[in-house]
Amino acid sequence: LFEENFERTARIDVLQYLHNKMPLPEAYTAKGIQSIRPVVGIMWRPYCLQDMSKHKLTPVQHLSNINMWIKIHEEAISHGIQTTVVNFGDLVWNQRKVAKTLSSIPCMNEPDFDYEPVLGVDVFKGNKLKTKGSLAEFGHVLRAESFGYDVEAQSCPGGLANIPKHYAKLIEEAESKLRSISI
């Protein structure tokens, strides 16, 4: 899955690799793999949910990321690549919906939101996972309203009040477009 923390160039390189129909790496062909059917997963976070992370973005950075996700989605779709877009708010507070959709992705089992990552197995310095407990527990402990997030609307009504109106309008429009293609 593409994640917000990947470098922008890594995201674009993947699409360029797929777009240019480059040959499979020798490690694949040596194992008898003749072709692959790529699937792109994009997870995005509405602006008001930034307080959930230590890595807060400025309104300009956030808008740039949202527009990048839209571009990646459009590019993948234009090449016939199955694409799944997930709103982080849904991952935290609407897990049934996310589980149903993710389990339809080829080779992906239904996610276990009650799973607790294990230190030294799932959590280690290299993956920078900063979690304690399960995702289900995380969603129960945090109140969406405390972030200005509306679970049903999948948006931040009033959650953009602290940024300049011009950027708030642009972010609202871009997030609306991304929300329309999210599961």
XYZ file of C-alpha atoms in Angstrom:
183
model
C 0.000 0.000 0.000
C 1.097 3.526 -0.662
C 1.247 5.441 2.591
C 1.599 9.098 3.413
C 5.149 8.567 4.700
C 6.591 7.245 1.437
C 8.783 9.660 -0.433
C 6.983 11.354 -3.304
C 9.519 10.022 -5.795
C 8.909 6.421 -4.689
C 5.195 6.821 -5.346
C 5.736 8.224 -8.805
C 8.455 5.640 -9.652
C 5.999 2.798 -9.095
C 3.554 4.293 -11.571
C 6.333 4.978 -14.069
C 7.438 1.337 -13.755
C 3.895 0.150 -14.441
C 3.302 2.726 -17.170
C 6.470 1.845 -19.072
C 5.623 -1.885 -18.964
C 9.183 -2.713 -17.984
C 10.142 -6.401 -17.858
C 9.718 -8.257 -14.612
C 12.796 -8.356 -12.399
C 14.958 -11.479 -12.771
C 14.070 -12.511 -9.204
C 10.459 -12.913 -10.398
C 11.174 -14.681 -13.689
C 13.669 -17.019 -11.994
C 10.780 -18.250 -9.832
C 8.595 -18.843 -12.898
C 6.478 -15.720 -12.552
C 5.466 -14.680 -16.055
C 3.237 -11.719 -15.292
C 1.799 -9.720 -12.445
C -1.480 -7.942 -12.031
C -0.726 -4.896 -9.925
C -3.164 -3.483 -7.412
C -2.717 0.015 -6.014
C -3.829 0.890 -2.503
C -3.922 4.474 -1.321
C -4.595 5.580 2.231
C -5.244 9.236 2.858
C -5.959 11.214 5.995
C -8.430 14.117 6.185
C -6.814 17.334 7.345
C -8.557 17.430 10.729
C -7.086 14.030 11.646
C -3.520 15.329 11.519
C -3.460 15.679 15.285
C -3.353 11.872 15.384
C 0.199 12.009 14.039
C 3.494 13.569 15.026
C 4.035 14.328 11.327
C 1.671 17.244 10.780
C 1.535 18.880 7.401
C 0.967 22.503 6.553
C -2.217 23.209 4.589
C -0.099 23.562 1.429
C 1.658 20.213 2.029
C -1.641 18.500 2.767
C -3.242 19.903 -0.375
C -0.230 18.773 -2.403
C -0.528 15.245 -0.977
C -4.258 15.050 -1.652
C -3.770 16.194 -5.245
C -0.943 13.677 -5.641
C -3.229 10.824 -4.461
C -5.867 11.919 -6.956
C -3.265 11.952 -9.740
C -1.939 8.507 -8.780
C -5.472 7.122 -8.733
C -6.283 8.612 -12.143
C -3.005 7.342 -13.609
C -3.503 3.818 -12.263
C -7.115 3.661 -13.448
C -6.103 4.914 -16.904
C -3.810 1.871 -17.149
C -6.508 -0.543 -16.026
C -4.952 -1.079 -12.598
C -7.336 -1.950 -9.782
C -7.135 0.834 -7.235
C -8.512 0.999 -3.715
C -8.600 4.293 -1.846
C -9.117 4.255 1.925
C -9.873 7.215 4.162
C -7.877 6.820 7.394
C -10.960 7.932 9.331
C -12.824 4.894 7.955
C -9.942 2.629 8.924
C -10.230 3.865 12.513
C -14.010 4.298 12.932
C -15.722 2.360 10.118
C -13.780 -0.891 10.094
C -16.566 -3.169 8.838
C -16.831 -1.157 5.646
C -13.055 -1.191 5.151
C -12.775 -4.930 5.896
C -15.452 -5.798 3.347
C -13.733 -3.827 0.604
C -10.157 -4.858 1.405
C -11.107 -8.534 1.457
C -12.183 -8.179 -2.199
C -8.601 -7.358 -3.226
C -6.904 -10.385 -4.828
C -4.655 -12.322 -2.422
C -5.767 -10.260 0.562
C -7.505 -11.810 3.506
C -10.050 -9.922 5.559
C -8.097 -7.698 7.940
C -8.183 -8.497 11.644
C -8.726 -5.167 13.369
C -8.475 -6.874 16.769
C -4.913 -8.035 16.047
C -2.325 -6.570 18.405
C 1.117 -6.051 16.832
C 3.910 -7.994 18.518
C 7.191 -6.331 19.475
C 10.050 -7.865 17.482
C 7.651 -9.442 14.964
C 5.455 -6.624 13.661
C 6.949 -3.682 15.525
C 10.631 -2.815 15.238
C 12.673 0.319 14.764
C 12.823 0.014 10.962
C 9.081 0.129 10.333
C 8.450 3.053 12.680
C 5.161 1.565 13.837
C 4.166 3.422 16.962
C 1.212 1.481 18.254
C 0.056 -0.242 21.375
C -3.036 -2.411 21.191
C -5.263 -3.195 18.247
C -6.721 -0.858 15.658
C -10.206 -1.707 16.950
C -9.158 -0.640 20.439
C -7.611 2.540 19.027
C -10.903 3.416 17.326
C -12.887 2.818 20.517
C -10.565 4.921 22.683
C -10.472 7.953 20.374
C -13.566 10.040 19.719
C -13.847 11.227 16.125
C -15.666 14.342 17.297
C -12.648 15.425 19.320
C -10.776 15.870 16.029
C -13.668 17.636 14.287
C -14.272 14.533 12.156
C -17.742 13.377 11.111
C -17.648 9.584 10.659
C -20.851 9.379 8.627
C -19.886 12.218 6.264
C -16.230 11.057 6.195
C -15.174 14.669 6.460
C -14.076 17.511 8.698
C -16.997 19.940 8.976
C -15.573 22.847 10.896
C -12.226 21.048 11.157
C -10.634 23.481 8.735
C -11.572 26.620 10.681
C -8.002 27.276 11.868
C -6.465 27.643 8.418
C -6.781 30.473 5.875
C -10.137 30.353 4.073
C -8.503 30.113 0.646
C -6.637 26.918 1.623
C -9.634 25.562 3.527
C -11.749 25.842 0.361
C -9.090 24.163 -1.802
C -8.581 21.371 0.742
C -12.322 20.853 1.076
C -12.689 20.551 -2.715
C -9.723 18.187 -3.098
C -10.796 16.024 -0.139
C -14.318 15.882 -1.566
C -12.932 14.498 -4.818
C -10.779 11.957 -2.969
C -13.716 11.002 -0.747
C -15.801 10.312 -3.862
C -13.297 7.641 -4.977
C -12.695 6.201 -1.497
C -14.345 2.992 -0.399
